[in-house]
Structure formats: structure tokens, C-alpha cells
mmCIF file of C-alpha atoms and ligand atoms in Angstrom:
data_model
loop_
_atom_site.group_PDB
_atom_site.id
_atom_site.type_symbol
_atom_site.label_atom_id
_atom_site.label_comp_id
_atom_site.label_asym_id
_atom_site.label_seq_id
_atom_site.Cartn_x
_atom_site.Cartn_y
_atom_site.Cartn_z
ATOM 1 C CA MET A 1 -66.316 -17.229 -181.713
ATOM 2 C CA SER A 2 -63.192 -15.732 -180.233
ATOM 3 C CA ARG A 3 -60.869 -13.687 -182.366
ATOM 4 C CA ILE A 4 -57.354 -12.856 -181.250
ATOM 5 C CA TYR A 5 -55.367 -9.671 -181.712
ATOM 6 C CA ASN A 6 -53.321 -10.739 -184.678
ATOM 7 C CA PHE A 7 -49.918 -9.039 -185.042
ATOM 8 C CA SER A 8 -48.919 -10.952 -188.178
ATOM 9 C CA ALA A 9 -46.736 -9.081 -190.696
ATOM 10 C CA GLY A 10 -48.704 -10.378 -193.660
ATOM 11 C CA PRO A 11 -51.055 -11.824 -194.541
ATOM 12 C CA SER A 12 -52.371 -9.889 -191.596
ATOM 13 C CA ALA A 13 -55.477 -8.900 -189.687
ATOM 14 C CA LEU A 14 -58.376 -7.520 -191.710
ATOM 15 C CA PRO A 15 -61.027 -5.185 -190.313
ATOM 16 C CA GLU A 16 -63.638 -7.323 -188.606
ATOM 17 C CA ALA A 17 -66.427 -5.316 -190.236
ATOM 18 C CA VAL A 18 -65.048 -6.317 -193.653
ATOM 19 C CA LEU A 19 -64.957 -10.010 -192.767
ATOM 20 C CA LEU A 20 -68.502 -9.844 -191.445
ATOM 21 C CA GLN A 21 -69.747 -8.138 -194.595
ATOM 22 C CA ALA A 22 -68.008 -10.727 -196.754
ATOM 23 C CA GLN A 23 -69.586 -13.450 -194.650
ATOM 24 C CA GLN A 24 -73.010 -11.913 -195.043
ATOM 25 C CA GLU A 25 -72.601 -11.562 -198.802
ATOM 26 C CA MET A 26 -70.866 -14.899 -199.320
ATOM 27 C CA LEU A 27 -73.755 -16.894 -200.794
ATOM 28 C CA ASP A 28 -75.760 -14.136 -202.404
ATOM 29 C CA TRP A 29 -74.138 -10.880 -203.411
ATOM 30 C CA ARG A 30 -76.829 -8.204 -203.239
ATOM 31 C CA GLY A 31 -79.694 -10.266 -204.579
ATOM 32 C CA THR A 32 -77.800 -11.745 -207.534
ATOM 33 C CA GLY A 33 -78.124 -15.268 -206.139
ATOM 34 C CA MET A 34 -74.372 -15.765 -206.545
ATOM 35 C CA SER A 35 -71.194 -15.398 -204.580
ATOM 36 C CA VAL A 36 -68.723 -12.868 -206.005
ATOM 37 C CA MET A 37 -66.439 -15.883 -206.504
ATOM 38 C CA GLU A 38 -68.895 -17.322 -208.995
ATOM 39 C CA MET A 39 -69.369 -14.256 -211.169
ATOM 40 C CA SER A 40 -67.951 -13.606 -214.600
ATOM 41 C CA HIS A 41 -65.337 -10.884 -214.432
ATOM 42 C CA ARG A 42 -66.958 -9.443 -217.577
ATOM 43 C CA GLY A 43 -70.477 -9.380 -216.162
ATOM 44 C CA LYS A 44 -72.182 -6.192 -215.018
ATOM 45 C CA HIS A 45 -72.100 -7.079 -211.322
ATOM 46 C CA PHE A 46 -68.375 -7.589 -211.186
ATOM 47 C CA MET A 47 -67.880 -4.504 -213.372
ATOM 48 C CA THR A 48 -69.624 -2.469 -210.662
ATOM 49 C CA ILE A 49 -67.321 -3.940 -208.023
ATOM 50 C CA ALA A 50 -64.233 -3.176 -210.138
ATOM 51 C CA GLU A 51 -65.285 0.372 -211.027
ATOM 52 C CA THR A 52 -66.054 1.233 -207.411
ATOM 53 C CA LEU A 53 -62.715 -0.169 -206.325
ATOM 54 C CA TYR A 54 -60.756 1.874 -208.894
ATOM 55 C CA GLN A 55 -62.678 5.031 -207.922
ATOM 56 C CA ASP A 56 -62.190 4.514 -204.188
ATOM 57 C CA LEU A 57 -58.472 3.900 -204.593
ATOM 58 C CA ARG A 58 -58.156 7.080 -206.669
ATOM 59 C CA GLU A 59 -60.125 9.057 -204.133
ATOM 60 C CA LEU A 60 -58.334 7.755 -201.034
ATOM 61 C CA LEU A 61 -54.842 8.241 -202.453
ATOM 62 C CA ALA A 62 -55.761 11.376 -204.456
ATOM 63 C CA ILE A 63 -54.268 9.800 -207.571
ATOM 64 C CA PRO A 64 -53.952 12.408 -210.337
ATOM 65 C CA ASP A 65 -55.523 11.691 -213.756
ATOM 66 C CA HIS A 66 -52.161 11.213 -215.451
ATOM 67 C CA TYR A 67 -51.522 8.113 -213.352
ATOM 68 C CA LYS A 68 -53.003 4.706 -214.143
ATOM 69 C CA ILE A 69 -53.788 1.847 -211.803
ATOM 70 C CA ALA A 70 -53.072 -1.810 -212.544
ATOM 71 C CA LEU A 71 -54.172 -4.681 -210.303
ATOM 72 C CA LEU A 72 -51.817 -7.559 -210.955
ATOM 73 C CA GLN A 73 -50.848 -11.014 -209.744
ATOM 74 C CA GLY A 74 -47.496 -12.426 -208.681
ATOM 75 C CA GLY A 75 -47.159 -10.295 -205.549
ATOM 76 C CA ALA A 76 -44.758 -7.446 -204.985
ATOM 77 C CA THR A 77 -42.057 -9.993 -205.790
ATOM 78 C CA ALA A 78 -43.162 -10.146 -209.437
ATOM 79 C CA GLN A 79 -42.822 -6.351 -209.550
ATOM 80 C CA PHE A 80 -39.154 -6.663 -208.593
ATOM 81 C CA SER A 81 -38.760 -7.984 -212.159
ATOM 82 C CA PHE A 82 -41.652 -6.233 -213.968
ATOM 83 C CA ILE A 83 -40.342 -2.811 -212.960
ATOM 84 C CA PRO A 84 -37.003 -3.080 -214.804
ATOM 85 C CA LEU A 85 -38.690 -4.923 -217.680
ATOM 86 C CA ASN A 86 -41.150 -2.047 -218.137
ATOM 87 C CA LEU A 87 -39.187 1.023 -217.098
ATOM 88 C CA LEU A 88 -35.660 0.556 -218.435
ATOM 89 C CA ASN A 89 -36.793 1.822 -221.840
ATOM 90 C CA GLY A 90 -33.472 1.205 -223.602
ATOM 91 C CA LYS A 91 -31.338 2.214 -220.626
ATOM 92 C CA ASN A 92 -29.113 -0.246 -218.828
ATOM 93 C CA LYS A 93 -28.979 1.102 -215.322
ATOM 94 C CA ALA A 94 -31.214 1.670 -212.316
ATOM 95 C CA CYS A 95 -30.403 3.090 -208.876
ATOM 96 C CA TYR A 96 -31.549 1.473 -205.622
ATOM 97 C CA VAL A 97 -31.113 2.356 -201.970
ATOM 98 C CA ASN A 98 -30.589 -0.673 -199.759
ATOM 99 C CA THR A 99 -32.352 -0.312 -196.410
ATOM 100 C CA GLY A 100 -33.145 -3.913 -195.512
ATOM 101 C CA ALA A 101 -34.313 -7.346 -196.545
ATOM 102 C CA TRP A 102 -36.926 -6.200 -199.066
ATOM 103 C CA SER A 103 -34.825 -3.659 -200.896
ATOM 104 C CA GLY A 104 -32.142 -6.363 -200.986
ATOM 105 C CA LYS A 105 -34.499 -8.705 -202.803
ATOM 106 C CA ALA A 106 -35.592 -5.968 -205.207
ATOM 107 C CA ILE A 107 -31.934 -5.273 -206.003
ATOM 108 C CA LYS A 108 -31.153 -8.943 -206.543
ATOM 109 C CA ASP A 109 -34.019 -9.455 -208.988
ATOM 110 C CA ALA A 110 -33.438 -6.213 -210.911
ATOM 111 C CA SER A 111 -29.786 -7.197 -211.349
ATOM 112 C CA ARG A 112 -30.933 -9.898 -213.770
ATOM 113 C CA TYR A 113 -32.120 -7.217 -216.197
ATOM 114 C CA CYS A 114 -29.750 -4.290 -215.785
ATOM 115 C CA GLN A 115 -26.824 -2.884 -213.942
ATOM 116 C CA VAL A 116 -27.980 -1.928 -210.470
ATOM 117 C CA GLN A 117 -26.225 0.941 -208.779
ATOM 118 C CA VAL A 118 -26.676 0.738 -205.023
ATOM 119 C CA SER A 119 -26.749 4.476 -204.359
ATOM 120 C CA ALA A 120 -26.572 4.021 -200.603
ATOM 121 C CA SER A 121 -26.878 1.243 -198.063
ATOM 122 C CA SER A 122 -27.518 0.988 -194.336
ATOM 123 C CA GLU A 123 -26.090 -2.508 -194.122
ATOM 124 C CA ASP A 124 -23.254 -1.215 -191.898
ATOM 125 C CA SER A 125 -25.789 -0.301 -189.220
ATOM 126 C CA ARG A 126 -27.461 -3.708 -189.682
ATOM 127 C CA PHE A 127 -30.345 -1.879 -191.300
ATOM 128 C CA THR A 128 -31.284 0.234 -188.311
ATOM 129 C CA THR A 129 -30.890 3.603 -190.063
ATOM 130 C CA ILE A 130 -31.609 5.288 -193.384
ATOM 131 C CA PRO A 131 -28.498 6.534 -195.174
ATOM 132 C CA GLU A 132 -28.250 10.329 -195.228
ATOM 133 C CA ARG A 133 -29.721 11.692 -198.437
ATOM 134 C CA GLU A 134 -26.670 13.965 -199.051
ATOM 135 C CA ARG A 135 -24.510 10.863 -199.477
ATOM 136 C CA TRP A 136 -26.582 9.025 -202.033
ATOM 137 C CA ASP A 137 -24.766 8.487 -205.279
ATOM 138 C CA ILE A 138 -27.351 8.760 -208.049
ATOM 139 C CA ASP A 139 -26.305 8.264 -211.662
ATOM 140 C CA PRO A 140 -28.275 10.717 -213.845
ATOM 141 C CA ASP A 141 -28.276 8.114 -216.648
ATOM 142 C CA ALA A 142 -30.246 5.598 -214.592
ATOM 143 C CA ALA A 143 -33.776 4.813 -215.785
ATOM 144 C CA TYR A 144 -35.324 5.142 -212.321
ATOM 145 C CA PHE A 145 -34.619 5.287 -208.608
ATOM 146 C CA HIS A 146 -36.074 2.591 -206.338
ATOM 147 C CA TYR A 147 -36.621 2.565 -202.579
ATOM 148 C CA THR A 148 -38.654 0.570 -200.054
ATOM 149 C CA SER A 149 -40.797 3.028 -198.110
ATOM 150 C CA ASN A 150 -41.229 0.600 -195.213
ATOM 151 C CA GLU A 151 -38.967 -2.347 -194.492
ATOM 152 C CA THR A 152 -41.380 -4.908 -193.061
ATOM 153 C CA ILE A 153 -38.709 -7.123 -191.490
ATOM 154 C CA HIS A 154 -36.298 -4.541 -190.087
ATOM 155 C CA GLY A 155 -39.018 -2.107 -189.026
ATOM 156 C CA VAL A 156 -37.502 0.881 -190.829
ATOM 157 C CA GLU A 157 -39.710 3.479 -192.496
ATOM 158 C CA PHE A 158 -38.822 6.556 -194.519
ATOM 159 C CA PRO A 159 -40.279 9.514 -192.590
ATOM 160 C CA GLU A 160 -40.493 11.490 -195.841
ATOM 161 C CA THR A 161 -40.506 10.854 -199.569
ATOM 162 C CA PRO A 162 -36.905 11.198 -200.796
ATOM 163 C CA GLU A 163 -36.037 13.887 -203.331
ATOM 164 C CA VAL A 164 -34.395 12.504 -206.485
ATOM 165 C CA GLY A 165 -34.873 15.333 -208.956
ATOM 166 C CA ASP A 166 -36.350 14.478 -212.345
ATOM 167 C CA MET A 167 -35.599 10.778 -212.139
ATOM 168 C CA PRO A 168 -38.722 8.586 -211.852
ATOM 169 C CA LEU A 169 -39.040 7.587 -208.211
ATOM 170 C CA VAL A 170 -40.254 4.008 -207.703
ATOM 171 C CA ALA A 171 -41.522 2.901 -204.280
ATOM 172 C CA ASP A 172 -42.272 -0.490 -202.803
ATOM 173 C CA MET A 173 -45.095 0.507 -200.443
ATOM 174 C CA SER A 174 -46.207 -3.036 -199.679
ATOM 175 C CA SER A 175 -46.279 -2.492 -195.936
ATOM 176 C CA ASN A 176 -47.252 1.160 -195.567
ATOM 177 C CA ILE A 177 -49.569 2.061 -198.445
ATOM 178 C CA LEU A 178 -52.845 3.578 -197.172
ATOM 179 C CA SER A 179 -51.309 4.032 -193.704
ATOM 180 C CA ARG A 180 -50.105 7.601 -194.187
ATOM 181 C CA GLN A 181 -50.432 10.415 -196.656
ATOM 182 C CA PHE A 182 -48.238 10.338 -199.747
ATOM 183 C CA ASP A 183 -48.193 12.849 -202.583
ATOM 184 C CA VAL A 184 -48.585 10.480 -205.541
ATOM 185 C CA SER A 185 -47.363 13.147 -207.963
ATOM 186 C CA ARG A 186 -43.862 12.804 -206.453
ATOM 187 C CA PHE A 187 -43.608 9.253 -207.814
ATOM 188 C CA GLY A 188 -43.084 7.573 -211.146
ATOM 189 C CA LEU A 189 -44.454 4.280 -209.874
ATOM 190 C CA ILE A 190 -45.842 2.929 -206.600
ATOM 191 C CA TYR A 191 -46.458 -0.757 -205.986
ATOM 192 C CA ALA A 192 -47.769 -2.792 -203.082
ATOM 193 C CA GLY A 193 -48.932 -6.311 -202.376
ATOM 194 C CA ALA A 194 -52.373 -6.210 -200.752
ATOM 195 C CA GLN A 195 -51.898 -8.584 -197.859
ATOM 196 C CA LYS A 196 -50.892 -6.070 -195.184
ATOM 197 C CA ASN A 197 -52.950 -2.926 -195.371
ATOM 198 C CA MET A 198 -55.342 -3.602 -198.218
ATOM 199 C CA GLY A 199 -56.843 -7.072 -198.233
ATOM 200 C CA PRO A 200 -55.954 -10.715 -198.668
ATOM 201 C CA ALA A 201 -52.906 -11.915 -200.605
ATOM 202 C CA GLY A 202 -53.291 -12.351 -204.354
ATOM 203 C CA VAL A 203 -53.559 -8.851 -205.748
ATOM 204 C CA THR A 204 -50.834 -6.266 -206.202
ATOM 205 C CA VAL A 205 -51.593 -2.597 -206.773
ATOM 206 C CA VAL A 206 -49.409 -0.694 -209.252
ATOM 207 C CA ILE A 207 -49.859 3.054 -209.736
ATOM 208 C CA VAL A 208 -47.827 4.362 -212.641
ATOM 209 C CA ARG A 209 -47.383 7.712 -214.376
ATOM 210 C CA ASP A 210 -48.556 7.859 -218.005
ATOM 211 C CA ASP A 211 -45.184 8.641 -219.562
ATOM 212 C CA LEU A 212 -43.644 5.495 -218.048
ATOM 213 C CA ILE A 213 -46.184 3.165 -219.641
ATOM 214 C CA GLY A 214 -45.697 1.560 -223.041
ATOM 215 C CA HIS A 215 -41.953 1.050 -223.058
ATOM 216 C CA ALA A 216 -41.720 -2.651 -222.220
ATOM 217 C CA ASP A 217 -39.305 -4.586 -224.356
ATOM 218 C CA SER A 218 -41.072 -6.645 -227.056
ATOM 219 C CA SER A 219 -39.888 -9.846 -225.405
ATOM 220 C CA VAL A 220 -41.887 -9.066 -222.259
ATOM 221 C CA PRO A 221 -44.908 -11.365 -221.922
ATOM 222 C CA PRO A 222 -48.165 -9.395 -222.349
ATOM 223 C CA VAL A 223 -49.447 -10.131 -218.814
ATOM 224 C CA PHE A 224 -46.280 -8.500 -217.456
ATOM 225 C CA ASP A 225 -46.573 -5.433 -219.688
ATOM 226 C CA TYR A 226 -48.153 -2.488 -217.840
ATOM 227 C CA GLN A 227 -49.467 -0.991 -221.078
ATOM 228 C CA GLN A 228 -51.325 -4.128 -222.105
ATOM 229 C CA GLN A 229 -52.776 -4.715 -218.658
ATOM 230 C CA ILE A 230 -53.878 -1.100 -218.285
ATOM 231 C CA ASN A 231 -55.447 -1.098 -221.770
ATOM 232 C CA ASN A 232 -57.492 -4.071 -220.584
ATOM 233 C CA ASP A 233 -58.399 -2.690 -217.130
ATOM 234 C CA SER A 234 -56.083 -5.362 -215.665
ATOM 235 C CA MET A 235 -58.248 -8.093 -217.150
ATOM 236 C CA LEU A 236 -55.900 -9.348 -219.822
ATOM 237 C CA ASN A 237 -56.163 -12.597 -217.941
ATOM 238 C CA THR A 238 -58.925 -13.483 -215.466
ATOM 239 C CA PRO A 239 -58.235 -11.345 -212.417
ATOM 240 C CA ALA A 240 -58.300 -12.574 -208.809
ATOM 241 C CA THR A 241 -61.937 -11.507 -208.596
ATOM 242 C CA TYR A 242 -62.683 -12.350 -204.978
ATOM 243 C CA ASN A 243 -59.508 -10.601 -203.834
ATOM 244 C CA TRP A 244 -60.519 -7.487 -205.782
ATOM 245 C CA TYR A 245 -63.881 -7.590 -204.025
ATOM 246 C CA LEU A 246 -62.279 -7.839 -200.564
ATOM 247 C CA LEU A 247 -59.838 -5.071 -201.430
ATOM 248 C CA GLY A 248 -62.873 -2.978 -202.399
ATOM 249 C CA LEU A 249 -64.515 -3.665 -199.034
ATOM 250 C CA VAL A 250 -61.352 -2.624 -197.184
ATOM 251 C CA LEU A 251 -61.261 0.654 -199.150
ATOM 252 C CA GLN A 252 -64.887 1.358 -198.248
ATOM 253 C CA TRP A 253 -64.107 0.622 -194.611
ATOM 254 C CA LEU A 254 -61.168 3.025 -194.794
ATOM 255 C CA LYS A 255 -63.410 5.775 -196.161
ATOM 256 C CA GLN A 256 -65.794 5.189 -193.261
ATOM 257 C CA GLN A 257 -62.854 5.617 -190.862
ATOM 258 C CA GLY A 258 -62.333 9.113 -192.232
ATOM 259 C CA GLY A 259 -59.808 8.312 -194.977
ATOM 260 C CA ILE A 260 -56.025 8.327 -194.887
ATOM 261 C CA ALA A 261 -55.526 11.465 -192.786
ATOM 262 C CA ALA A 262 -57.661 10.025 -189.984
ATOM 263 C CA ILE A 263 -56.109 6.568 -190.089
ATOM 264 C CA GLU A 264 -52.612 8.118 -190.186
ATOM 265 C CA GLN A 265 -53.268 9.929 -186.906
ATOM 266 C CA ARG A 266 -54.447 6.677 -185.336
ATOM 267 C CA ASN A 267 -51.365 4.904 -186.638
ATOM 268 C CA ILE A 268 -49.111 7.594 -185.144
ATOM 269 C CA ASP A 269 -50.843 7.253 -181.775
ATOM 270 C CA LYS A 270 -50.610 3.449 -181.781
ATOM 271 C CA ALA A 271 -46.930 3.408 -182.764
ATOM 272 C CA GLU A 272 -45.931 6.125 -180.279
ATOM 273 C CA LYS A 273 -47.548 4.243 -177.412
ATOM 274 C CA LEU A 274 -45.853 0.992 -178.272
ATOM 275 C CA TYR A 275 -42.378 2.496 -178.788
ATOM 276 C CA ARG A 276 -42.755 4.429 -175.535
ATOM 277 C CA ALA A 277 -43.530 1.192 -173.695
ATOM 278 C CA VAL A 278 -40.505 -0.515 -175.275
ATOM 279 C CA ASP A 279 -38.144 2.406 -174.576
ATOM 280 C CA GLN A 280 -39.238 2.774 -170.950
ATOM 281 C CA SER A 281 -38.725 -0.874 -170.103
ATOM 282 C CA ALA A 282 -35.567 -2.598 -168.968
ATOM 283 C CA LEU A 283 -36.528 -5.852 -170.678
ATOM 284 C CA TYR A 284 -37.427 -4.825 -174.243
ATOM 285 C CA ARG A 285 -35.368 -3.001 -176.827
ATOM 286 C CA ASN A 286 -35.941 -1.753 -180.363
ATOM 287 C CA PRO A 287 -32.674 -1.312 -182.276
ATOM 288 C CA VAL A 288 -33.930 1.106 -184.961
ATOM 289 C CA ASP A 289 -32.834 4.747 -184.985
ATOM 290 C CA LYS A 290 -35.670 6.915 -183.667
ATOM 291 C CA SER A 291 -35.719 9.003 -186.845
ATOM 292 C CA CYS A 292 -36.871 6.085 -188.992
ATOM 293 C CA ARG A 293 -38.838 3.715 -186.808
ATOM 294 C CA SER A 294 -41.704 2.093 -188.635
ATOM 295 C CA ARG A 295 -45.264 2.882 -187.619
ATOM 296 C CA MET A 296 -46.374 -0.434 -189.085
ATOM 297 C CA ASN A 297 -43.848 -3.035 -187.931
ATOM 298 C CA VAL A 298 -42.358 -2.762 -184.464
ATOM 299 C CA PRO A 299 -39.560 -5.277 -183.906
ATOM 300 C CA PHE A 300 -38.202 -5.680 -180.390
ATOM 301 C CA VAL A 301 -35.864 -8.059 -178.590
ATOM 302 C CA LEU A 302 -35.896 -9.249 -175.011
ATOM 303 C CA ALA A 303 -32.798 -8.595 -172.892
ATOM 304 C CA ASP A 304 -32.598 -12.346 -172.339
ATOM 305 C CA SER A 305 -33.493 -14.281 -175.486
ATOM 306 C CA ALA A 306 -33.984 -17.408 -173.352
ATOM 307 C CA LEU A 307 -37.314 -15.831 -172.394
ATOM 308 C CA ASP A 308 -38.544 -15.570 -176.023
ATOM 309 C CA LYS A 309 -40.379 -18.879 -176.056
ATOM 310 C CA GLU A 310 -42.201 -18.216 -172.836
ATOM 311 C CA PHE A 311 -43.094 -14.684 -173.950
ATOM 312 C CA LEU A 312 -44.652 -16.001 -177.152
ATOM 313 C CA ALA A 313 -46.507 -18.845 -175.457
ATOM 314 C CA LEU A 314 -47.953 -16.580 -172.776
ATOM 315 C CA ALA A 315 -48.861 -13.936 -175.341
ATOM 316 C CA GLU A 316 -50.799 -16.569 -177.313
ATOM 317 C CA LYS A 317 -52.591 -17.596 -174.145
ATOM 318 C CA ASN A 318 -53.597 -13.983 -173.673
ATOM 319 C CA GLY A 319 -55.034 -13.698 -177.167
ATOM 320 C CA LEU A 320 -52.038 -11.901 -178.715
ATOM 321 C CA GLY A 321 -50.959 -13.825 -181.797
ATOM 322 C CA ALA A 322 -48.141 -13.914 -184.357
ATOM 323 C CA LEU A 323 -45.626 -11.850 -182.404
ATOM 324 C CA LYS A 324 -42.595 -13.925 -183.383
ATOM 325 C CA GLY A 325 -39.995 -11.846 -185.214
ATOM 326 C CA HIS A 326 -38.775 -12.743 -188.687
ATOM 327 C CA ARG A 327 -36.287 -15.606 -188.561
ATOM 328 C CA SER A 328 -33.540 -13.394 -190.025
ATOM 329 C CA VAL A 329 -33.630 -10.893 -187.147
ATOM 330 C CA GLY A 330 -35.091 -12.938 -184.273
ATOM 331 C CA GLY A 331 -36.909 -11.537 -181.251
ATOM 332 C CA MET A 332 -40.445 -10.233 -181.629
ATOM 333 C CA ARG A 333 -42.312 -8.123 -184.127
ATOM 334 C CA ALA A 334 -45.675 -6.481 -183.648
ATOM 335 C CA SER A 335 -47.248 -5.490 -186.949
ATOM 336 C CA ILE A 336 -49.870 -2.861 -186.287
ATOM 337 C CA TYR A 337 -51.411 -2.047 -189.653
ATOM 338 C CA ASN A 338 -54.599 -0.041 -190.191
ATOM 339 C CA ALA A 339 -56.834 -2.914 -189.112
ATOM 340 C CA MET A 340 -55.177 -3.287 -185.690
ATOM 341 C CA PRO A 341 -57.410 -1.415 -183.251
ATOM 342 C CA GLU A 342 -55.896 0.733 -180.533
ATOM 343 C CA SER A 343 -57.324 -1.743 -178.002
ATOM 344 C CA GLY A 344 -54.995 -4.402 -179.490
ATOM 345 C CA VAL A 345 -51.947 -2.210 -178.926
ATOM 346 C CA ASP A 346 -53.140 -1.424 -175.384
ATOM 347 C CA ALA A 347 -53.567 -5.137 -174.679
ATOM 348 C CA LEU A 348 -50.043 -5.841 -175.956
ATOM 349 C CA ILE A 349 -48.519 -3.051 -173.852
ATOM 350 C CA GLU A 350 -50.311 -4.294 -170.767
ATOM 351 C CA PHE A 351 -49.161 -7.858 -171.408
ATOM 352 C CA MET A 352 -45.550 -6.737 -171.931
ATOM 353 C CA ALA A 353 -45.555 -4.799 -168.664
ATOM 354 C CA GLU A 354 -47.000 -7.749 -166.764
ATOM 355 C CA PHE A 355 -44.450 -10.120 -168.321
ATOM 356 C CA GLU A 356 -41.639 -7.778 -167.301
ATOM 357 C CA ARG A 357 -42.954 -7.569 -163.751
ATOM 358 C CA THR A 358 -43.026 -11.332 -163.409
ATOM 359 C CA HIS A 359 -39.720 -12.141 -165.133
HETATM 360 N N1 PMP B 1 -41.935 -5.892 -200.321
HETATM 361 C C1 PMP B 1 -42.220 -5.755 -199.007
HETATM 362 C C2 PMP B 1 -41.866 -4.455 -198.333
HETATM 363 C C3 PMP B 1 -42.837 -6.793 -198.309
HETATM 364 O O1 PMP B 1 -43.108 -6.645 -197.012
HETATM 365 C C4 PMP B 1 -43.161 -7.981 -198.989
HETATM 366 C C5 PMP B 1 -43.882 -9.128 -198.317
HETATM 367 N N2 PMP B 1 -43.689 -9.315 -197.002
HETATM 368 C C6 PMP B 1 -42.827 -8.087 -200.343
HETATM 369 C C7 PMP B 1 -42.232 -7.022 -200.969
HETATM 370 C C8 PMP B 1 -43.120 -9.346 -201.124
HETATM 371 O O2 PMP B 1 -44.466 -9.464 -201.314
HETATM 372 P P1 PMP B 1 -45.107 -10.759 -201.996
HETATM 373 O O3 PMP B 1 -44.881 -11.882 -201.057
HETATM 374 O O4 PMP B 1 -46.529 -10.369 -202.125
HETATM 375 O O5 PMP B 1 -44.451 -10.964 -203.295
#
């Protein structure tokens, strides 16, 4: 068996220890004679898996009691619609800050349900900055304020949680949840697809404050209504059981790593190394303002884009996979989520230096 260093933006690398444990437990989960895939979601074995997962998530993120967790399907994309459907609560406006491709999609989908006020946008800088907070135009009558804490494609990350007063703050944390410390009590709602830092695709985590639950319009289908899902422990329909199990294994792995504070320090170290290597070279360049460079997704371009193909092919040969940048921005992108070991970043830096020397 030979595994590569996988820099995919998502679905992305999982901790090897998690995959090995899943492999070991595949046919017979802890003496039950069944795979987790074959269990009833109402049975006592799966209940144990679900309860442990909810507890571990609460513990790792220090989620206060007055917040509920829902584990839903439809990806973060479904939340682009479920959020206005659940949170508008009779209002007709929501505020969004536009910092890249993913906030753009959230804005587009929310616009089907309400008037979206784009409070600020970094489109003028081609999404390489975060608009200054002092200039955001927030309408106090809006139902909530939405931002994307890490733009997976543009490689832009908010260094701090923005201050929006009493308005419920909603965050798409798909690509940086569990990678750094967040004070959950600052938020009205946090959501994230699992397939970057939490597990395989197919489960979306929603963490929502009590007072925001229970206001979905009566036309909202029950599976999209946070209240109904939470009342049913997110089992209003059959959940993606195997994905919940894998998510649970990743959370246990994260606890063994020392929790979020420890993994955050490792993420800082990995990102600093890689940006330093990019900045010091004459061949590579990252266009993002230093104040908001993502620790998770590091896009970079080569001075001569004619070399892109060769760079990617040679990288593959050297066991460094999925470095091609998103088609909308071109160049390269190294996604270095929690599961990417420091040795993977070191190997990439070494390869980049060697490529520069020889080209
Ligand atoms: N938001 C962000 C920040 C993302 O990176 C992604 C996926 N790349 C999404 C939303 C959409 O997630 P999904 O495909 O799970 O709907």
C-alpha cells in the first residue's frame, strides 16, 4: 500500500488512524457481528455511536447548553437555503459580506427567499482581502448577518470573529471548523459540511442557538426545519449512519491530538512554513493580503503558467496529489486541513524548492 500526501480541498485527506480503525471495524463493530452500515439507526449500538459523537462535538467546540446540534444532509449548499427559511422569522432582509466564491453562492441562494443586503464586498480586490469592518453597512432590521469564515477557493480566512452587535451572526465554517478556536457563544448559527476537517461527505453540522429555533415558515418541509430535526435528534429521516460513525472517529482522533488548541498550533506552524516558502521564492506567488491568508487553503500561482502542467505531473510522481487550483482561479492550491501531517507540508516545500531550482 502506498498512500500519497493528498492536498485535495474536499473531500480531503482523513487521518490514517481513522481509516485503519474503520477498516478494522468494517465487518464486525465491537463484537456485534455487523458493520455500522448495517445497523438500525434506532438500535442501541448506533445510539451509543450517536451519543458519543454529540458529546465529543460539544466538548471539543465547548458548545454551551443553550445551543443545539443538528446533523443534516444536503451539504452546506442546502444550508444556503435552510438558513433564510428558518431564521427570517417574519423579516424580509438578511445581511451578507461577500468575500469570495462561497459567500457569493450563499448570497445567490438566500436571494430567493429574502432581500439580501451585501454589507461589504472584496470583489474589487478579486477577493484577496477582507473589507474593513468600519465600512460594513449593516441594516439593523435584518434577521441575521452571514459570513464565510474561510473561503476555500480564494484562500481567504477571517483572522477574528466579526463583531455585529446583537444581530445573530451566521457562519459558514465548512473549511475551517475544528481547525482553530472559536467562541461559539458569539454566534447565532454555525454550519459546516464534513468533508474537509470532519469526515467524509454526506453530513453537515449545524450548531444553532435556542432562540433561533422554531421559527421556520409553515411551508418549510419538516426535514428542512431545524426545530423538527432537533426534536428528533436529527433522525426525522434515516441519517447517513456510516458518515456519522466516521465523523465520530475523527472527533475521537482530534481529542487524542490534544483537542482544538493543540491542532490550531500545528495548523499555524504548517501554514506559516508554506507561506514563507512561497513568499521567499521567485517562482511562486500567493495573491492574498497577509492579514487574511487562510491556514487551510493555500492557493499559489507560478510566475510562468506554462509550467503548471509539468509542476502538477511531477508533484504527482513525487506522491503529492490534488494540487491543482480551482478552475475559477487557476494555478495551484494546497489544502492543509487537520489531517495533513507536518511531514506532508515539508515534502511539498521541498518539492517546490527543487522544482524552482530546475526550472
Ligand atoms: N461552503 C464552503 C466554504 C465550501 O468550501 C463548500 C464546499 N467546497 C461549500 C460551502 C459547499 O459544500 P457542499 O458541497 O457540501 O454543499
